Tab-separated table of C-alpha atoms in Angstrom:
chain	number	residue	atom	x	y	z
N	1	UNK	CA	-32.139	-24.521	-27.811
N	2	UNK	CA	-34.250	-22.678	-25.250
N	3	UNK	CA	-32.409	-24.534	-22.221
N	4	UNK	CA	-29.060	-23.211	-23.615
N	5	UNK	CA	-30.554	-19.656	-23.799
N	6	UNK	CA	-31.599	-19.708	-19.801
N	7	UNK	CA	-28.665	-21.075	-18.673
N	8	UNK	CA	-26.580	-18.210	-20.736
N	9	UNK	CA	-29.128	-15.739	-19.200
N	10	UNK	CA	-28.903	-17.278	-15.689
N	11	UNK	CA	-24.901	-16.954	-16.328
N	12	UNK	CA	-25.201	-13.802	-17.034
N	13	UNK	CA	-27.361	-12.428	-13.856
N	14	UNK	CA	-25.033	-14.652	-11.550
N	15	UNK	CA	-21.853	-12.438	-13.278
N	16	UNK	CA	-23.526	-9.604	-12.548
N	17	UNK	CA	-24.496	-10.236	-9.265
N	18	UNK	CA	-20.743	-12.003	-8.493
N	19	UNK	CA	-19.290	-8.730	-9.898
N	20	UNK	CA	-21.687	-6.015	-7.912
N	21	UNK	CA	-20.665	-8.247	-4.385
N	22	UNK	CA	-17.117	-8.300	-5.592
N	23	UNK	CA	-16.865	-4.302	-5.888
N	24	UNK	CA	-18.795	-4.444	-2.424
N	25	UNK	CA	-16.097	-6.468	-0.995
N	26	UNK	CA	-13.174	-4.059	-2.609
N	27	UNK	CA	-14.743	-0.976	-1.441
N	28	UNK	CA	-14.732	-2.797	2.384
N	29	UNK	CA	-10.975	-3.207	1.901
N	30	UNK	CA	-10.225	0.345	1.878
N	31	UNK	CA	-9.189	1.298	5.434
N	32	UNK	CA	-11.175	2.312	8.072
N	33	UNK	CA	-8.617	4.374	10.054
N	34	UNK	CA	-7.836	6.561	6.441
N	35	UNK	CA	-11.131	7.018	5.508
N	36	UNK	CA	-11.755	8.601	9.117
N	37	UNK	CA	-8.451	10.324	9.814
N	38	UNK	CA	-6.715	11.196	6.260
N	39	UNK	CA	-3.639	9.891	4.977
N	40	UNK	CA	-1.069	12.054	7.328
N	41	UNK	CA	-3.163	10.940	10.489
N	42	UNK	CA	-3.130	7.532	9.362
N	43	UNK	CA	0.237	7.189	8.553
N	44	UNK	CA	1.408	8.824	12.149
N	45	UNK	CA	-1.037	6.149	13.883
N	46	UNK	CA	0.398	3.217	12.006
N	47	UNK	CA	3.669	3.941	12.831
N	48	UNK	CA	3.201	4.260	16.095
N	49	UNK	CA	1.173	1.603	16.125
N	50	UNK	CA	3.592	-0.846	14.897
N	51	UNK	CA	6.798	1.532	17.170
N	52	UNK	CA	4.386	0.280	20.482
N	53	UNK	CA	4.238	-3.263	19.418
N	54	UNK	CA	7.669	-3.680	18.462
N	55	UNK	CA	9.475	-1.412	21.117
N	56	UNK	CA	11.388	0.575	18.031
N	57	UNK	CA	12.033	4.279	18.139
N	58	UNK	CA	9.844	6.185	15.504
N	59	UNK	CA	10.778	9.345	13.848
N	60	UNK	CA	7.558	10.743	11.701
N	61	UNK	CA	7.332	13.398	9.483
N	62	UNK	CA	4.693	13.848	7.650
N	63	UNK	CA	2.779	17.127	6.539
N	64	UNK	CA	-0.743	17.668	7.696
N	65	UNK	CA	-1.644	19.971	4.592
N	66	UNK	CA	-0.884	16.817	1.851
N	67	UNK	CA	-2.637	17.372	-1.279
N	68	UNK	CA	-6.169	15.578	-1.869
N	69	UNK	CA	-5.563	12.821	-4.375
N	70	UNK	CA	-7.570	9.643	-5.072
N	71	UNK	CA	-8.530	7.004	-2.808
N	72	UNK	CA	-6.862	4.587	-4.774
N	73	UNK	CA	-3.652	6.812	-4.449
N	74	UNK	CA	-3.828	7.118	-0.604
N	75	UNK	CA	-5.146	3.446	-0.182
N	76	UNK	CA	-1.697	2.014	-1.977
N	77	UNK	CA	0.553	4.726	-0.231
N	78	UNK	CA	-0.719	3.146	3.143
N	79	UNK	CA	-0.869	-0.344	2.190
N	80	UNK	CA	2.769	0.295	0.815
N	81	UNK	CA	3.692	1.632	4.343
N	82	UNK	CA	1.566	-1.160	6.234
N	83	UNK	CA	3.540	-3.836	4.314
N	84	UNK	CA	6.748	-2.010	5.450
N	85	UNK	CA	6.100	-1.894	8.786
N	86	UNK	CA	4.613	-5.440	9.195
N	87	UNK	CA	7.965	-6.647	7.517
N	88	UNK	CA	9.749	-4.285	10.069
N	89	UNK	CA	8.520	-5.894	13.303
N	90	UNK	CA	8.443	-9.042	12.125
N	91	UNK	CA	12.192	-10.185	10.320
N	92	UNK	CA	13.796	-6.739	10.948
N	93	UNK	CA	15.114	-6.322	14.912
N	94	UNK	CA	15.013	-2.955	14.025
N	95	UNK	CA	16.024	-0.244	16.957
N	96	UNK	CA	15.287	2.983	14.502
N	97	UNK	CA	12.539	3.724	11.924
N	98	UNK	CA	11.955	6.936	9.989
N	99	UNK	CA	9.553	7.896	7.860
N	100	UNK	CA	9.304	10.838	5.738
N	101	UNK	CA	6.520	11.979	3.106
N	102	UNK	CA	7.042	15.568	1.714
N	103	UNK	CA	5.688	16.746	-1.200
N	104	UNK	CA	7.328	18.433	-4.514
N	105	UNK	CA	5.669	20.311	-6.786
N	106	UNK	CA	2.807	17.570	-7.714
N	107	UNK	CA	5.132	14.314	-6.658
N	108	UNK	CA	4.767	12.660	-3.610
N	109	UNK	CA	7.890	11.015	-1.946
N	110	UNK	CA	7.548	8.402	0.699
N	111	UNK	CA	10.807	7.091	2.379
N	112	UNK	CA	10.756	4.362	5.389
N	113	UNK	CA	14.474	3.297	6.797
N	114	UNK	CA	15.194	1.235	9.329
N	115	UNK	CA	17.895	-0.072	11.097
N	116	UNK	CA	17.236	-3.933	11.708
N	117	UNK	CA	19.011	-7.019	10.012
N	118	UNK	CA	18.670	-6.216	6.511
N	119	UNK	CA	18.286	-8.493	4.048
N	120	UNK	CA	20.392	-9.736	0.472
N	121	UNK	CA	17.994	-8.583	-2.440
N	122	UNK	CA	19.687	-11.202	-4.506
N	123	UNK	CA	18.839	-13.827	-2.179
N	124	UNK	CA	15.201	-13.892	-2.208
N	125	UNK	CA	13.028	-15.350	-3.957
N	126	UNK	CA	9.846	-13.863	-5.175
N	127	UNK	CA	7.781	-16.883	-3.337
N	128	UNK	CA	9.007	-15.897	-0.500
N	129	UNK	CA	8.260	-12.554	-0.446
N	130	UNK	CA	4.997	-12.159	-1.490
N	131	UNK	CA	4.762	-8.764	0.456
N	132	UNK	CA	7.647	-6.753	-1.474
N	133	UNK	CA	5.975	-8.056	-4.649
N	134	UNK	CA	2.620	-6.406	-3.255
N	135	UNK	CA	4.339	-3.364	-2.609
N	136	UNK	CA	5.764	-3.305	-6.136
N	137	UNK	CA	2.268	-3.882	-7.484
N	138	UNK	CA	0.773	-1.435	-5.589
N	139	UNK	CA	2.818	1.015	-6.960
N	140	UNK	CA	2.667	-0.116	-10.104
N	141	UNK	CA	-0.782	0.436	-10.253
N	142	UNK	CA	-0.486	4.203	-9.191
N	143	UNK	CA	2.094	4.677	-11.804
N	144	UNK	CA	4.644	5.437	-8.590
N	145	UNK	CA	8.140	4.228	-8.821
N	146	UNK	CA	8.768	1.894	-6.017
N	147	UNK	CA	12.585	1.343	-5.300
N	148	UNK	CA	13.530	-1.194	-2.101
N	149	UNK	CA	17.097	-1.204	-1.336
N	150	UNK	CA	18.944	-3.328	2.002
N	151	UNK	CA	22.211	-5.127	2.636
N	152	UNK	CA	22.322	-7.543	5.515
N	153	UNK	CA	22.971	-5.579	8.580
N	154	UNK	CA	22.860	-2.949	7.579
N	155	UNK	CA	18.630	-2.235	7.418
N	156	UNK	CA	16.007	-1.779	4.465
N	157	UNK	CA	14.893	1.577	2.843
N	158	UNK	CA	11.714	1.925	0.681
N	159	UNK	CA	11.173	4.438	-1.486
N	160	UNK	CA	8.218	5.635	-3.177
N	161	UNK	CA	7.952	8.305	-5.703
N	162	UNK	CA	4.043	9.080	-7.089
N	163	UNK	CA	2.335	11.863	-9.271
N	164	UNK	CA	-0.710	12.820	-7.295
N	165	UNK	CA	-2.986	13.833	-10.276
N	166	UNK	CA	-6.282	15.778	-10.061
N	167	UNK	CA	-7.548	13.693	-12.251
N	168	UNK	CA	-7.026	9.997	-11.078
N	169	UNK	CA	-9.764	7.968	-10.305
N	170	UNK	CA	-11.398	8.105	-7.255
N	171	UNK	CA	-12.459	4.370	-7.115
N	172	UNK	CA	-10.542	1.120	-6.404
């Protein structure tokens, strides 16, 4: 019985240590540019860098005075745009990309549109498109509504609507 108790106690110590390490690692996953520059500048930078890499024209419309929001919400918005841009760079062959972010009351809206190849949403399997699923999960995690629309030859539109609450959890 003593051996079992010792093993259980050691297991609890290991689990606590693992949780501390996991939390530390999650905190480090936050985008450095997002923390250093804020959401508006970080998104601008993200789109500009992708445009240089993939040689598309970028129309960026993001207000400088976005309201304060939780780190979790900022991170989710940033990562959704990041994943959308990754898809554009890797798959779309787009010549033009537009990213618009705006506020109406407490609702943050984001629209990213490209004029690339597009795809048939009915023809893709979930296993082939982890990025799209990740975008949906990030939106859901902050109670946002994400719409991804596309047609072959007509590009892709990513639309996000999410409430910016003062009481949102500021932790990841």
